[in-house]
PDB file of C-alpha atoms in Angstrom:
ATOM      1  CA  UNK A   1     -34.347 -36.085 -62.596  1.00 55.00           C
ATOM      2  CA  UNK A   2     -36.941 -35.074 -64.405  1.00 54.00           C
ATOM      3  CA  UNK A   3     -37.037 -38.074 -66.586  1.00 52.00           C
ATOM      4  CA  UNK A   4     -36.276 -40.527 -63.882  1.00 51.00           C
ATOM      5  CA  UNK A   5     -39.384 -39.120 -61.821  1.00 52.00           C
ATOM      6  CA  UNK A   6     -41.913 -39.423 -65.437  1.00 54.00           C
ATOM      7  CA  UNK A   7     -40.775 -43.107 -65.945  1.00 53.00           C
ATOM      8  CA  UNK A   8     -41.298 -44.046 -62.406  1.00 52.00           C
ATOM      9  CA  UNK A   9     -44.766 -42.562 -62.302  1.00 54.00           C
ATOM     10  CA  UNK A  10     -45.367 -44.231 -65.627  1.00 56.00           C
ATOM     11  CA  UNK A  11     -44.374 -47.639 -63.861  1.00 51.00           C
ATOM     12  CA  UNK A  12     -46.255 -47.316 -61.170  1.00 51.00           C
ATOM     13  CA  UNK A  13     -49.326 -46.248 -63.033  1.00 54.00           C
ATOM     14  CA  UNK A  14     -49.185 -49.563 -64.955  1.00 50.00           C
ATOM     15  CA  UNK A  15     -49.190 -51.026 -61.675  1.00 47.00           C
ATOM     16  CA  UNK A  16     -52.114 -49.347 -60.356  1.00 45.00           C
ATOM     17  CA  UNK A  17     -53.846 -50.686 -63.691  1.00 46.00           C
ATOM     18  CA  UNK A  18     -53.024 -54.057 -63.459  1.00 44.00           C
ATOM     19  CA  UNK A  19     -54.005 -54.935 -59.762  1.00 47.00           C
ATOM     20  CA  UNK A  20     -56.748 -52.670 -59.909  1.00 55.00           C
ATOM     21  CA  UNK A  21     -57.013 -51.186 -56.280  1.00 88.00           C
ATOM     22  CA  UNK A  22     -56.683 -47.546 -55.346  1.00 93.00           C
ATOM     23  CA  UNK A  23     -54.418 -44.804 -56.573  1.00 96.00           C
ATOM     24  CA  UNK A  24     -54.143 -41.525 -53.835  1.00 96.00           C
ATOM     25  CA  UNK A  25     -53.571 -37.963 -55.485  1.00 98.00           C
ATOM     26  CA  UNK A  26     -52.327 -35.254 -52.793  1.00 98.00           C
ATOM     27  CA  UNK A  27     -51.361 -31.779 -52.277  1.00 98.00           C
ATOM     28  CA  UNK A  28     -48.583 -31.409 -49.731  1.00 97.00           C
ATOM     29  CA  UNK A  29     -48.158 -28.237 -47.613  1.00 97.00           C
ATOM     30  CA  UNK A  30     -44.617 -29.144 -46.200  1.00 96.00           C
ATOM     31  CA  UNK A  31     -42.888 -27.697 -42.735  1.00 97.00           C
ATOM     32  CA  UNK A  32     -39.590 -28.111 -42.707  1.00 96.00           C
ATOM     33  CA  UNK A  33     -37.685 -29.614 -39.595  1.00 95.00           C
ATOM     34  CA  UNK A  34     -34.428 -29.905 -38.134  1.00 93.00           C
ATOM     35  CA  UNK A  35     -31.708 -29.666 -40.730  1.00 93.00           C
ATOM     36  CA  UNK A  36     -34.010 -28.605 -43.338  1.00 92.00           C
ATOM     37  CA  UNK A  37     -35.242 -25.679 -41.373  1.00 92.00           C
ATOM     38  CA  UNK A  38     -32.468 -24.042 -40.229  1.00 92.00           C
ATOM     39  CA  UNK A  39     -31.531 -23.918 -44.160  1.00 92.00           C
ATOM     40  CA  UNK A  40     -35.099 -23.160 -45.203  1.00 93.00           C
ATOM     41  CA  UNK A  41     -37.399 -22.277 -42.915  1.00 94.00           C
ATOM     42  CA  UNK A  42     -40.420 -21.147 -45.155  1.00 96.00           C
ATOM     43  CA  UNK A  43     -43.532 -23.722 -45.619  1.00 96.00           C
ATOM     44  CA  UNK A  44     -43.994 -25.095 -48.943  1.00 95.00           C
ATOM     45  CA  UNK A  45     -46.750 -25.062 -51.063  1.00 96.00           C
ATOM     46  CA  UNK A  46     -45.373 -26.797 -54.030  1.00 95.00           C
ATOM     47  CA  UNK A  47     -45.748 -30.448 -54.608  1.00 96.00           C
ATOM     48  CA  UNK A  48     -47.226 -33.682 -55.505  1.00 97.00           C
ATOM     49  CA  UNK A  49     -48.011 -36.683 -53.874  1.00 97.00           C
ATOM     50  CA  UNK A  50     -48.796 -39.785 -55.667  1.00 98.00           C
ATOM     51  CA  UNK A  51     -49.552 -43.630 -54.149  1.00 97.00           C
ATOM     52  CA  UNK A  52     -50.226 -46.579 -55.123  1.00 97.00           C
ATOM     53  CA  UNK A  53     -51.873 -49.491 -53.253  1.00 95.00           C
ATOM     54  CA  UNK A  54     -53.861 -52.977 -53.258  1.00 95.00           C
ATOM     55  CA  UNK A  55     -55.453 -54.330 -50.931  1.00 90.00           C
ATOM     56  CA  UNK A  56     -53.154 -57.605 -48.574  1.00 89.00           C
ATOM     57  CA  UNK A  57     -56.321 -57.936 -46.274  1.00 88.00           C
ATOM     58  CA  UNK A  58     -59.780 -56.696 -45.211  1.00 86.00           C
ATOM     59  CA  UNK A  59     -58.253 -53.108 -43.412  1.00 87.00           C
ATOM     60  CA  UNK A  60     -54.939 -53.802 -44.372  1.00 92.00           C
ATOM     61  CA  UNK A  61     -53.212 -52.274 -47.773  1.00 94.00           C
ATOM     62  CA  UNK A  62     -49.601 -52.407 -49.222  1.00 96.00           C
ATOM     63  CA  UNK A  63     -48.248 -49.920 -51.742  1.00 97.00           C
ATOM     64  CA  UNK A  64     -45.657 -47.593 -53.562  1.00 98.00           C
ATOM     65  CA  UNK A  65     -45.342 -43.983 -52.740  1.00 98.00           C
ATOM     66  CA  UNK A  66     -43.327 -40.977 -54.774  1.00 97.00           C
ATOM     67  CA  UNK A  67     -43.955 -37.577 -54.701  1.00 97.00           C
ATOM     68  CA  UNK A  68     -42.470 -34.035 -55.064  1.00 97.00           C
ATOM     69  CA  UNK A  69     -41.583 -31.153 -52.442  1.00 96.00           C
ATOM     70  CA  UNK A  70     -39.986 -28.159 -53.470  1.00 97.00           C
ATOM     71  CA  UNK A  71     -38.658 -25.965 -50.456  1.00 97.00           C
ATOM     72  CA  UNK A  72     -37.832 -22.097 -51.985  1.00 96.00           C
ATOM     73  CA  UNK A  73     -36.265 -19.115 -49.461  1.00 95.00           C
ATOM     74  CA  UNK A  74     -34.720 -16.267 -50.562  1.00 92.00           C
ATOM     75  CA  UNK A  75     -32.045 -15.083 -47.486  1.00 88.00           C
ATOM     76  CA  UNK A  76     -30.541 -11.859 -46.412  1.00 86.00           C
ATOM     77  CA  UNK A  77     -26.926 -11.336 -47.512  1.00 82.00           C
ATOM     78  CA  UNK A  78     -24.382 -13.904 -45.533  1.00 75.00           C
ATOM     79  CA  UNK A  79     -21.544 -15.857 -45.847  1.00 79.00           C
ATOM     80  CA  UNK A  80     -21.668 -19.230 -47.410  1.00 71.00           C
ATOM     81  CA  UNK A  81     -18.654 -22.015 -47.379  1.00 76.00           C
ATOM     82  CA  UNK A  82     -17.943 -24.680 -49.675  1.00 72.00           C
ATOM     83  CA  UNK A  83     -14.305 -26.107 -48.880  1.00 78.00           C
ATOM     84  CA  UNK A  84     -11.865 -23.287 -48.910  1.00 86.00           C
ATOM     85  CA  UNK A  85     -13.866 -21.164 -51.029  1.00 82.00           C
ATOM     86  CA  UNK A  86     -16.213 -18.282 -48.931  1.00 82.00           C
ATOM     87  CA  UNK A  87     -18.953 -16.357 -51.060  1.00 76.00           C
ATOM     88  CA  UNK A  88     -20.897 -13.722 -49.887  1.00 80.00           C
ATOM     89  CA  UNK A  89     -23.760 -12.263 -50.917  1.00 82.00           C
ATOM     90  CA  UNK A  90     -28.089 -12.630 -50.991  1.00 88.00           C
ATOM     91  CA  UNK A  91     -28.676 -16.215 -51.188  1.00 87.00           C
ATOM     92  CA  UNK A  92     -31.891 -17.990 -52.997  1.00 92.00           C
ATOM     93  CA  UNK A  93     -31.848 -21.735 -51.382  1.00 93.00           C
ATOM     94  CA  UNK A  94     -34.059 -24.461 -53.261  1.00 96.00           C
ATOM     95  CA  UNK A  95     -34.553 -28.354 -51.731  1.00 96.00           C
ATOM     96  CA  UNK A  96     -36.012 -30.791 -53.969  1.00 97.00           C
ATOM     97  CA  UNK A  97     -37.087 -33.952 -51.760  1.00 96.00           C
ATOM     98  CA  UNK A  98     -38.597 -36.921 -53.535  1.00 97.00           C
ATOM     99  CA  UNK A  99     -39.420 -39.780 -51.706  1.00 97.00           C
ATOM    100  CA  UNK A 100     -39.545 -43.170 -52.989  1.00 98.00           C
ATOM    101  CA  UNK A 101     -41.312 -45.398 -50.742  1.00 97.00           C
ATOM    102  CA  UNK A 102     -42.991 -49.068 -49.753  1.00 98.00           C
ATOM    103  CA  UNK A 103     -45.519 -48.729 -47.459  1.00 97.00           C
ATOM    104  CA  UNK A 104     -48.849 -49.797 -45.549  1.00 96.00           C
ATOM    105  CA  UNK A 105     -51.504 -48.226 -44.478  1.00 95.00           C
ATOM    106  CA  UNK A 106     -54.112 -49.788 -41.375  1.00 94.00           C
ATOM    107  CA  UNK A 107     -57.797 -48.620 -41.475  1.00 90.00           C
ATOM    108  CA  UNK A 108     -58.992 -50.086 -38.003  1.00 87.00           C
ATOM    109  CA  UNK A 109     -62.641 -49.142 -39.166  1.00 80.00           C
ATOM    110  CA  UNK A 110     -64.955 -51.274 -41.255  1.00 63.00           C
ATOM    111  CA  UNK A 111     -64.784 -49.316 -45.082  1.00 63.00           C
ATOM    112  CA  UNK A 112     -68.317 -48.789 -45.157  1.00 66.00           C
ATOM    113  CA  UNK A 113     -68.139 -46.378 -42.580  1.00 76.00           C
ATOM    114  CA  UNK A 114     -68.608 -42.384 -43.992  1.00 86.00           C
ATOM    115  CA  UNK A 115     -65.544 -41.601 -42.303  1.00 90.00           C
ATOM    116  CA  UNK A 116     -62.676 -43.878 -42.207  1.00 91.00           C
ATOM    117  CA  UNK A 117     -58.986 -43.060 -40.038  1.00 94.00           C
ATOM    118  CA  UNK A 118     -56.125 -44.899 -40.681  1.00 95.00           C
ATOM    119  CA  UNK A 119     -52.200 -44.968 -39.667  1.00 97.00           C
ATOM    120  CA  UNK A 120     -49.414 -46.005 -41.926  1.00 97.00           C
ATOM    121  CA  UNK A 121     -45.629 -46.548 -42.595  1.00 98.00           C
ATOM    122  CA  UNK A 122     -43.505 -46.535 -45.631  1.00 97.00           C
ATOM    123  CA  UNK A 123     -39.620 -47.561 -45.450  1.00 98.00           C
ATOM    124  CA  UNK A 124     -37.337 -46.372 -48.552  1.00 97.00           C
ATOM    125  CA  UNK A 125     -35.650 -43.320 -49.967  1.00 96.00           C
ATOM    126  CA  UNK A 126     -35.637 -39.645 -49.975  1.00 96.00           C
ATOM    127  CA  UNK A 127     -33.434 -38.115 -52.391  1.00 97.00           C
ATOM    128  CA  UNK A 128     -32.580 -34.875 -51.793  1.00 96.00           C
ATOM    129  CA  UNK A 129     -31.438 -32.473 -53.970  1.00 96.00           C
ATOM    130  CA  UNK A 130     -30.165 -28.747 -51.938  1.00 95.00           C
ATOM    131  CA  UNK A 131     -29.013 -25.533 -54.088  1.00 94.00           C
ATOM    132  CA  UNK A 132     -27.539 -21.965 -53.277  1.00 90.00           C
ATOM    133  CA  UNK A 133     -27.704 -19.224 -55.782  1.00 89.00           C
ATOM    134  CA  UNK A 134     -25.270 -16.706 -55.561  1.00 84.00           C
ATOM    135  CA  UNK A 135     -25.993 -14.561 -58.706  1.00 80.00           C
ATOM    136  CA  UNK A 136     -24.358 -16.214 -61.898  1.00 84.00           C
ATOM    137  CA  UNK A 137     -22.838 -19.465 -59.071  1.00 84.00           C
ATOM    138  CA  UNK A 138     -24.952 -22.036 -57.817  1.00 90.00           C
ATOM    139  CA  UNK A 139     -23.758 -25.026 -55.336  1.00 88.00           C
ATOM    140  CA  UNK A 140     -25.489 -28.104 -55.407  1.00 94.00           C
ATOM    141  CA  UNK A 141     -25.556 -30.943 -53.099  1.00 94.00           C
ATOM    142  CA  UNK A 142     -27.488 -34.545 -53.955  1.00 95.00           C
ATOM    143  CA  UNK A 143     -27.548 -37.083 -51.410  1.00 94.00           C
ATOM    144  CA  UNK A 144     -30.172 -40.531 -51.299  1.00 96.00           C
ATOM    145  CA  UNK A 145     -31.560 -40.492 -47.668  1.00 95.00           C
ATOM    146  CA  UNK A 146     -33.015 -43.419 -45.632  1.00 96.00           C
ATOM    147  CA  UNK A 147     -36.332 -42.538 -44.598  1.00 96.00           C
ATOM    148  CA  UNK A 148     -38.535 -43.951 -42.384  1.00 96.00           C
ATOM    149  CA  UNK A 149     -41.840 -42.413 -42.793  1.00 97.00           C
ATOM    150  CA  UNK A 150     -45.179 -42.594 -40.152  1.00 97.00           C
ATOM    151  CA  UNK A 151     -48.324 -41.166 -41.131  1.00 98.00           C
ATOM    152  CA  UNK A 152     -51.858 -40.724 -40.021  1.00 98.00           C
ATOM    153  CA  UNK A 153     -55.424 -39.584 -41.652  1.00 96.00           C
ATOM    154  CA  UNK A 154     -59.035 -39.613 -42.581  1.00 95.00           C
ATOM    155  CA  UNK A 155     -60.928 -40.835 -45.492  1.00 94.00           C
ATOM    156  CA  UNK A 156     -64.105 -39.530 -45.925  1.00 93.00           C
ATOM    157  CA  UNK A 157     -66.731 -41.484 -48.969  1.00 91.00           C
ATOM    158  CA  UNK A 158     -67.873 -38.886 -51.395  1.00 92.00           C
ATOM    159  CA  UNK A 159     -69.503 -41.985 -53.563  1.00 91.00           C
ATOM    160  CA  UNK A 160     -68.275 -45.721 -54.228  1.00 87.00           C
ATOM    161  CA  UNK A 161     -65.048 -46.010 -55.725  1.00 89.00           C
ATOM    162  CA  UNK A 162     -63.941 -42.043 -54.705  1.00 94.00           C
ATOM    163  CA  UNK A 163     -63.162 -40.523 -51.250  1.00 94.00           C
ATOM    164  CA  UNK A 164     -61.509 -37.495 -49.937  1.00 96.00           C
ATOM    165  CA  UNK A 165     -58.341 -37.909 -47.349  1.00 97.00           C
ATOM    166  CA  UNK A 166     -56.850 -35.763 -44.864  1.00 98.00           C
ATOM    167  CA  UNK A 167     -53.238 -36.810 -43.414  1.00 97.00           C
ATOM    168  CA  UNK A 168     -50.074 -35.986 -41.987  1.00 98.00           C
ATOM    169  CA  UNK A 169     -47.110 -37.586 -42.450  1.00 98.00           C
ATOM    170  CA  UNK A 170     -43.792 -37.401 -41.626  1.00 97.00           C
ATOM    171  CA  UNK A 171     -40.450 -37.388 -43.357  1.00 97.00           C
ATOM    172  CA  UNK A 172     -36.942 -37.555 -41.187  1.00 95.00           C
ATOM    173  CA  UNK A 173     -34.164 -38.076 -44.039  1.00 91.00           C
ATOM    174  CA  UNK A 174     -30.916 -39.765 -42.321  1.00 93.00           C
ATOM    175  CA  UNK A 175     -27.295 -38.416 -42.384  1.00 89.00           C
ATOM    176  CA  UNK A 176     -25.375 -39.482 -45.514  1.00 90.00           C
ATOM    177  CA  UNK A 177     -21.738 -38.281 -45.987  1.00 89.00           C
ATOM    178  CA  UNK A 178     -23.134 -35.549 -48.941  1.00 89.00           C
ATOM    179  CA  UNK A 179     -25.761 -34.261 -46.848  1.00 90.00           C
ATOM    180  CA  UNK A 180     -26.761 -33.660 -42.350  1.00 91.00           C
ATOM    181  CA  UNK A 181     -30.721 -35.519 -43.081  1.00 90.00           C
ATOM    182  CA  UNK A 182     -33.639 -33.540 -44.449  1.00 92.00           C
ATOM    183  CA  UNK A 183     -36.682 -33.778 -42.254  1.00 93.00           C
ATOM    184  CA  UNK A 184     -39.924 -32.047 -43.312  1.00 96.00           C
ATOM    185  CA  UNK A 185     -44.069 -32.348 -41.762  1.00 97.00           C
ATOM    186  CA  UNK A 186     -46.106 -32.547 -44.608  1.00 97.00           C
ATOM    187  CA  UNK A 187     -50.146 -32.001 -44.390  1.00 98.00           C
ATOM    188  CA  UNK A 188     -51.650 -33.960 -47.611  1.00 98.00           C
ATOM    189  CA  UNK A 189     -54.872 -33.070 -49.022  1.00 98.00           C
ATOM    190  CA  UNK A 190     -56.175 -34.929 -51.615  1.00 97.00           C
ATOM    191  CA  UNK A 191     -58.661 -37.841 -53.367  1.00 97.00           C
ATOM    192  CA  UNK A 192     -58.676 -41.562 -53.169  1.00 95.00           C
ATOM    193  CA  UNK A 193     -59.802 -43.621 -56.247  1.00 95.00           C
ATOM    194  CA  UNK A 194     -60.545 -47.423 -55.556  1.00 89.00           C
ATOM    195  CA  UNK A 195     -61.392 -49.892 -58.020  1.00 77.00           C
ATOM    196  CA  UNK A 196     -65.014 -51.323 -57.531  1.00 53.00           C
TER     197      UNK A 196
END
């Protein structure tokens, strides 16, 4: 995984160099939802978010987008099933979701503008990776979600070629036969830099 997420970065990093346009750097603070919180239900503070985009039109911008969220709870003592095989005891539950992405963003204001909103969508993958620790046992479950992900946010111009963004965006993983989908809120905080 780890390996498969370095040479995708490295990829898309090349990318970003070639067509020279802008490259977006965020923290995520994710909520889990649905599925995801009734396993976890503690925010998340670790992660990465990493994007990738040129420029199709005047407001208009097309782009790759991967990232990191790791989901961590430690629960009280229960029972947990897997088949035929019951284990009880305190339970330390870990989701890994990366999301692997095409999107667009829409900034409906002119770019010159000190503040600058914008609403996007990216269509791809979330893989999901969910593990129980019982002690010395852990039980892991991958599964490759659809996701369909809508987002919304502000850029704000620090100075030409760097700006600060504010968004929300949303990630509802689909059923697979592994896996009920992962769903999580995630509230991105990070820096835009454009090429000149």
């Amino acid at each position: 995984m780890k390996y498969f997420l370095l040479s995708a970065i490295t990829l898309l990093c090349g990318i970003n160099l070639y067509s020279q346009s802008s490259f977006i750097m965020s923290y995520p603070i994710g909520f889990p939802m649905g599925n995801l919180h009734d396993y976890i239900s503690k925010t998340s503070y670790q992660g990465i978010n990493l994007e990738f985009l040129k420029t199709a039109k005047p407001g208009v911008s097309v782009g790759l987008e991967t990232g990191w969220n790791v989901f961590y709870e430690k629960a009280d003592k229960a029972t947990y099933k897997d088949g035929t095989t019951s284990i009880s005891g305190v339970t330390f539950r870990y989701t890994n979701a990366v999301p692997i992405l095409a999107e667009s963003k829409w900034y409906p204001m002119h770019e010159t503008k000190v503040t600058n909103p914008y609403v996007g969508v990216g269509v791809g993958t979330l893989f999901v990776s969910r593990s129980t620790d019982f002690g010395l046992y852990r039980i892991t479950t991958d599964s490759w979600q659809f996701c369909v992900r809508p987002e919304a946010g502000v850029l704000f111009s620090i100075e030409p070629g760097l700006k600060a963004m504010l968004g929300a965006k949303y990630y509802p993983g689909f059923n697979t036969s592994k896996l009920d989908g992962q769903g999580f809120l995630s509230i991105n905080v990070g820096f835009v830099f454009s090429s000149l």
